[in-house]
Amino acid sequence: MKILLLSGPNLNLLGSREPEVYGTATLDDHVATASAAAQAHGAELEHHQSNAEGDLVDAVHAARGSVDAIVINPGALTHYGWSLHDALAAFDGVVVELHLSNPNAREPWRHVSVVAPVATGSVMGFGGDGYRIAIDAALAAVGAVAAGSAVGQSQ
Ligand code: DQA
């Protein structure tokens, strides 16, 4: 089982970027949390961060056919990244949208997610714990999809 963790723009600054919103843990800390959660279930985790939408689109394309689930914190691309939306729509595995904060409790422009309609589900508002929760959710969803019993699938 292989999981791709994708991190969008500005997440490389975690730890020093608006710590009152995003906390003091670095992106490396969150990747370590996600890796440990994946390894605990015998899954392999790969991580890629980019500040460029095209790089993330390329990473989603490369994941087609070789990755079981994508966990993605798209950063601000969440709210307007239509090419990322389209790339994820063309991905055949599980997609978990992840946010440290709860965008729905913030500025109105953060209330729209163009990723949510192509995600299997979303984890938001749990800070760094969200990385473990999102990996567990992705693993559960891959298992559920394999068993043909995922929510939203034909039952
Ligand atoms: C974020 C929320 C987004 O609105 C914001 O642009 C980010 C981080 C989060 O993890 O809470 O960059 O995705």
PDB file of C-alpha atoms and ligand atoms in Angstrom:
ATOM      1  CA  MET A   1       0.000   0.000   0.000  1.00  0.00           C
ATOM      2  CA  LYS A   2       1.451   3.332  -1.051  1.00  0.00           C
ATOM      3  CA  ILE A   3       0.318   6.798   0.054  1.00  0.00           C
ATOM      4  CA  LEU A   4       1.425  10.083  -1.482  1.00  0.00           C
ATOM      5  CA  LEU A   5       1.349  13.100   0.839  1.00  0.00           C
ATOM      6  CA  LEU A   6       1.232  16.367  -1.110  1.00  0.00           C
ATOM      7  CA  SER A   7       1.811  19.791   0.428  1.00  0.00           C
ATOM      8  CA  GLY A   8       0.929  22.976  -1.405  1.00  0.00           C
ATOM      9  CA  PRO A   9       2.155  26.575  -1.375  1.00  0.00           C
ATOM     10  CA  ASN A  10       3.660  28.107   1.762  1.00  0.00           C
ATOM     11  CA  LEU A  11       3.504  24.897   3.787  1.00  0.00           C
ATOM     12  CA  ASN A  12       7.316  24.779   3.610  1.00  0.00           C
ATOM     13  CA  LEU A  13       7.173  27.726   6.038  1.00  0.00           C
ATOM     14  CA  LEU A  14       5.232  25.862   8.719  1.00  0.00           C
ATOM     15  CA  GLY A  15       6.759  26.394  12.129  1.00  0.00           C
ATOM     16  CA  SER A  16       7.391  30.083  11.523  1.00  0.00           C
ATOM     17  CA  ARG A  17       4.379  30.980   9.341  1.00  0.00           C
ATOM     18  CA  GLU A  18       1.453  32.415  11.348  1.00  0.00           C
ATOM     19  CA  PRO A  19       2.089  30.057  14.296  1.00  0.00           C
ATOM     20  CA  GLU A  20      -1.068  31.335  16.010  1.00  0.00           C
ATOM     21  CA  VAL A  21      -3.048  29.757  13.152  1.00  0.00           C
ATOM     22  CA  TYR A  22      -0.912  26.817  12.060  1.00  0.00           C
ATOM     23  CA  GLY A  23       1.092  25.967  15.190  1.00  0.00           C
ATOM     24  CA  THR A  24       4.851  25.696  15.683  1.00  0.00           C
ATOM     25  CA  ALA A  25       5.476  22.240  14.218  1.00  0.00           C
ATOM     26  CA  THR A  26       7.405  22.209  10.947  1.00  0.00           C
ATOM     27  CA  LEU A  27       6.383  20.436   7.757  1.00  0.00           C
ATOM     28  CA  ASP A  28       9.102  17.856   8.506  1.00  0.00           C
ATOM     29  CA  ASP A  29       7.422  17.197  11.863  1.00  0.00           C
ATOM     30  CA  HIS A  30       4.082  16.594  10.129  1.00  0.00           C
ATOM     31  CA  VAL A  31       5.679  14.344   7.502  1.00  0.00           C
ATOM     32  CA  ALA A  32       7.256  12.313  10.322  1.00  0.00           C
ATOM     33  CA  THR A  33       3.820  11.948  11.964  1.00  0.00           C
ATOM     34  CA  ALA A  34       2.276  10.841   8.676  1.00  0.00           C
ATOM     35  CA  SER A  35       5.133   8.409   7.938  1.00  0.00           C
ATOM     36  CA  ALA A  36       4.822   6.821  11.377  1.00  0.00           C
ATOM     37  CA  ALA A  37       1.042   6.424  10.918  1.00  0.00           C
ATOM     38  CA  ALA A  38       1.558   4.808   7.511  1.00  0.00           C
ATOM     39  CA  GLN A  39       4.357   2.514   8.718  1.00  0.00           C
ATOM     40  CA  ALA A  40       2.241   1.368  11.677  1.00  0.00           C
ATOM     41  CA  HIS A  41      -0.039  -0.243   9.082  1.00  0.00           C
ATOM     42  CA  GLY A  42       2.728  -1.476   6.794  1.00  0.00           C
ATOM     43  CA  ALA A  43       2.119   1.279   4.254  1.00  0.00           C
ATOM     44  CA  GLU A  44       4.757   3.313   2.466  1.00  0.00           C
ATOM     45  CA  LEU A  45       4.590   7.123   2.461  1.00  0.00           C
ATOM     46  CA  GLU A  46       6.131   9.486  -0.052  1.00  0.00           C
ATOM     47  CA  HIS A  47       6.004  13.272   0.395  1.00  0.00           C
ATOM     48  CA  HIS A  48       6.256  16.134  -2.047  1.00  0.00           C
ATOM     49  CA  GLN A  49       5.888  19.861  -1.347  1.00  0.00           C
ATOM     50  CA  SER A  50       5.679  22.550  -3.988  1.00  0.00           C
ATOM     51  CA  ASN A  51       4.742  26.194  -4.214  1.00  0.00           C
ATOM     52  CA  ALA A  52       3.774  25.695  -7.870  1.00  0.00           C
ATOM     53  CA  GLU A  53       0.401  24.295  -8.931  1.00  0.00           C
ATOM     54  CA  GLY A  54       1.880  22.642 -12.039  1.00  0.00           C
ATOM     55  CA  ASP A  55       4.334  20.619  -9.927  1.00  0.00           C
ATOM     56  CA  LEU A  56       1.480  19.291  -7.831  1.00  0.00           C
ATOM     57  CA  VAL A  57      -0.507  18.458 -10.988  1.00  0.00           C
ATOM     58  CA  ASP A  58       2.539  16.541 -12.316  1.00  0.00           C
ATOM     59  CA  ALA A  59       2.852  14.669  -9.002  1.00  0.00           C
ATOM     60  CA  VAL A  60      -0.828  13.637  -9.157  1.00  0.00           C
ATOM     61  CA  HIS A  61      -0.353  12.448 -12.753  1.00  0.00           C
ATOM     62  CA  ALA A  62       2.709  10.399 -11.748  1.00  0.00           C
ATOM     63  CA  ALA A  63       0.694   8.814  -8.935  1.00  0.00           C
ATOM     64  CA  ARG A  64      -1.883   7.396 -11.356  1.00  0.00           C
ATOM     65  CA  GLY A  65      -1.643   3.619 -11.298  1.00  0.00           C
ATOM     66  CA  SER A  66       1.181   3.505  -8.743  1.00  0.00           C
ATOM     67  CA  VAL A  67      -0.272   5.060  -5.576  1.00  0.00           C
ATOM     68  CA  ASP A  68      -3.313   3.847  -3.619  1.00  0.00           C
ATOM     69  CA  ALA A  69      -4.180   7.118  -1.885  1.00  0.00           C
ATOM     70  CA  ILE A  70      -3.260  10.795  -2.002  1.00  0.00           C
ATOM     71  CA  VAL A  71      -3.449  12.875   1.159  1.00  0.00           C
ATOM     72  CA  ILE A  72      -3.224  16.517   0.119  1.00  0.00           C
ATOM     73  CA  ASN A  73      -3.022  19.792   1.961  1.00  0.00           C
ATOM     74  CA  PRO A  74      -3.304  22.091  -1.065  1.00  0.00           C
ATOM     75  CA  GLY A  75      -2.738  25.311   0.923  1.00  0.00           C
ATOM     76  CA  ALA A  76      -4.449  28.268  -0.750  1.00  0.00           C
ATOM     77  CA  LEU A  77      -4.818  26.261  -3.985  1.00  0.00           C
ATOM     78  CA  THR A  78      -7.710  24.633  -2.118  1.00  0.00           C
ATOM     79  CA  HIS A  79      -9.776  27.682  -2.936  1.00  0.00           C
ATOM     80  CA  TYR A  80      -8.977  28.282  -6.625  1.00  0.00           C
ATOM     81  CA  GLY A  81      -6.740  25.495  -7.989  1.00  0.00           C
ATOM     82  CA  TRP A  82      -8.913  24.190 -10.794  1.00  0.00           C
ATOM     83  CA  SER A  83      -6.102  22.362 -12.609  1.00  0.00           C
ATOM     84  CA  LEU A  84      -5.366  20.557  -9.340  1.00  0.00           C
ATOM     85  CA  HIS A  85      -9.077  19.736  -9.105  1.00  0.00           C
ATOM     86  CA  ASP A  86      -8.988  18.260 -12.611  1.00  0.00           C
ATOM     87  CA  ALA A  87      -5.816  16.259 -11.942  1.00  0.00           C
ATOM     88  CA  LEU A  88      -7.327  14.774  -8.775  1.00  0.00           C
ATOM     89  CA  ALA A  89     -10.544  13.999 -10.666  1.00  0.00           C
ATOM     90  CA  ALA A  90      -8.433  11.900 -13.056  1.00  0.00           C
ATOM     91  CA  PHE A  91      -6.731  10.018 -10.187  1.00  0.00           C
ATOM     92  CA  ASP A  92      -8.223   6.581  -9.680  1.00  0.00           C
ATOM     93  CA  GLY A  93      -7.485   6.111  -5.942  1.00  0.00           C
ATOM     94  CA  VAL A  94      -8.566   7.568  -2.627  1.00  0.00           C
ATOM     95  CA  VAL A  95      -8.089  11.331  -2.066  1.00  0.00           C
ATOM     96  CA  VAL A  96      -8.092  12.851   1.424  1.00  0.00           C
ATOM     97  CA  GLU A  97      -8.158  16.660   1.653  1.00  0.00           C
ATOM     98  CA  LEU A  98      -6.283  17.835   4.746  1.00  0.00           C
ATOM     99  CA  HIS A  99      -6.030  21.197   6.515  1.00  0.00           C
ATOM    100  CA  LEU A 100      -4.369  22.155   9.777  1.00  0.00           C
ATOM    101  CA  SER A 101      -6.917  24.907  10.404  1.00  0.00           C
ATOM    102  CA  ASN A 102     -10.651  24.786   9.760  1.00  0.00           C
ATOM    103  CA  PRO A 103     -11.037  26.959   6.647  1.00  0.00           C
ATOM    104  CA  ASN A 104     -14.815  27.064   7.138  1.00  0.00           C
ATOM    105  CA  ALA A 105     -14.326  28.961  10.401  1.00  0.00           C
ATOM    106  CA  ARG A 106     -12.065  31.569   8.771  1.00  0.00           C
ATOM    107  CA  GLU A 107     -12.412  34.264   6.076  1.00  0.00           C
ATOM    108  CA  PRO A 108     -15.309  33.744   3.621  1.00  0.00           C
ATOM    109  CA  TRP A 109     -12.948  33.204   0.662  1.00  0.00           C
ATOM    110  CA  ARG A 110     -11.599  30.097   2.432  1.00  0.00           C
ATOM    111  CA  HIS A 111     -15.064  28.559   2.684  1.00  0.00           C
ATOM    112  CA  VAL A 112     -14.953  27.307  -0.909  1.00  0.00           C
ATOM    113  CA  SER A 113     -12.851  24.237  -1.662  1.00  0.00           C
ATOM    114  CA  VAL A 114     -12.423  23.197  -5.295  1.00  0.00           C
ATOM    115  CA  VAL A 115     -10.693  20.037  -4.044  1.00  0.00           C
ATOM    116  CA  ALA A 116     -13.556  18.822  -1.828  1.00  0.00           C
ATOM    117  CA  PRO A 117     -15.780  17.722  -4.762  1.00  0.00           C
ATOM    118  CA  VAL A 118     -13.065  15.336  -5.985  1.00  0.00           C
ATOM    119  CA  ALA A 119     -11.956  14.138  -2.531  1.00  0.00           C
ATOM    120  CA  THR A 120     -13.100  10.946  -0.883  1.00  0.00           C
ATOM    121  CA  GLY A 121     -13.306  12.975   2.334  1.00  0.00           C
ATOM    122  CA  SER A 122     -11.757  15.844   4.254  1.00  0.00           C
ATOM    123  CA  VAL A 123      -9.919  16.265   7.585  1.00  0.00           C
ATOM    124  CA  MET A 124      -9.664  19.833   8.878  1.00  0.00           C
ATOM    125  CA  GLY A 125      -9.249  21.781  12.072  1.00  0.00           C
ATOM    126  CA  PHE A 126      -7.279  19.240  14.119  1.00  0.00           C
ATOM    127  CA  GLY A 127      -3.865  20.852  13.721  1.00  0.00           C
ATOM    128  CA  GLY A 128      -0.947  18.413  13.472  1.00  0.00           C
ATOM    129  CA  ASP A 129      -3.103  15.509  14.653  1.00  0.00           C
ATOM    130  CA  GLY A 130      -4.828  15.814  11.288  1.00  0.00           C
ATOM    131  CA  TYR A 131      -1.844  14.190   9.580  1.00  0.00           C
ATOM    132  CA  ARG A 132      -2.293  10.954  11.572  1.00  0.00           C
ATOM    133  CA  ILE A 133      -6.085  11.115  11.206  1.00  0.00           C
ATOM    134  CA  ALA A 134      -5.833  11.674   7.440  1.00  0.00           C
ATOM    135  CA  ILE A 135      -3.450   8.733   6.956  1.00  0.00           C
ATOM    136  CA  ASP A 136      -5.716   6.472   9.022  1.00  0.00           C
ATOM    137  CA  ALA A 137      -8.716   7.680   6.990  1.00  0.00           C
ATOM    138  CA  ALA A 138      -6.894   7.057   3.701  1.00  0.00           C
ATOM    139  CA  LEU A 139      -5.915   3.525   4.775  1.00  0.00           C
ATOM    140  CA  ALA A 140      -9.465   2.780   5.910  1.00  0.00           C
ATOM    141  CA  ALA A 141     -10.906   4.141   2.668  1.00  0.00           C
ATOM    142  CA  VAL A 142      -8.504   2.091   0.533  1.00  0.00           C
ATOM    143  CA  GLY A 143      -9.581  -0.987   2.500  1.00  0.00           C
ATOM    144  CA  ALA A 144     -13.245  -0.047   2.134  1.00  0.00           C
ATOM    145  CA  VAL A 145     -12.870   0.621  -1.580  1.00  0.00           C
ATOM    146  CA  ALA A 146     -11.100  -2.718  -2.015  1.00  0.00           C
ATOM    147  CA  ALA A 147     -14.010  -4.380  -0.222  1.00  0.00           C
ATOM    148  CA  GLY A 148     -16.495  -2.475  -2.397  1.00  0.00           C
ATOM    149  CA  SER A 149     -18.182  -0.875   0.596  1.00  0.00           C
ATOM    150  CA  ALA A 150     -16.996   2.734   0.497  1.00  0.00           C
ATOM    151  CA  VAL A 151     -19.542   5.456   1.187  1.00  0.00           C
ATOM    152  CA  GLY A 152     -20.754   6.821  -2.109  1.00  0.00           C
ATOM    153  CA  GLN A 153     -19.857   3.627  -3.977  1.00  0.00           C
ATOM    154  CA  SER A 154     -22.546   1.252  -5.207  1.00  0.00           C
ATOM    155  CA  GLN A 155     -23.586  -0.909  -2.265  1.00  0.00           C
TER     156      GLN A 155
HETATM  157  C1  DQA B   1      -4.505  25.492   4.983  1.00  0.00           C
HETATM  158  C2  DQA B   1      -5.720  26.422   4.888  1.00  0.00           C
HETATM  159  C3  DQA B   1      -5.669  27.281   3.645  1.00  0.00           C
HETATM  160  O1  DQA B   1      -6.781  28.160   3.594  1.00  0.00           O
HETATM  161  C4  DQA B   1      -4.404  28.127   3.639  1.00  0.00           C
HETATM  162  O2  DQA B   1      -4.314  28.884   2.456  1.00  0.00           O
HETATM  163  C5  DQA B   1      -3.165  27.323   3.869  1.00  0.00           C
HETATM  164  C6  DQA B   1      -3.193  26.282   4.894  1.00  0.00           C
HETATM  165  C7  DQA B   1      -4.479  24.699   6.311  1.00  0.00           C
HETATM  166  O3  DQA B   1      -3.751  23.724   6.388  1.00  0.00           O
HETATM  167  O4  DQA B   1      -5.164  25.084   7.260  1.00  0.00           O
HETATM  168  O5  DQA B   1      -2.125  27.578   3.277  1.00  0.00           O
HETATM  169  O6  DQA B   1      -4.573  24.556   3.933  1.00  0.00           O
END
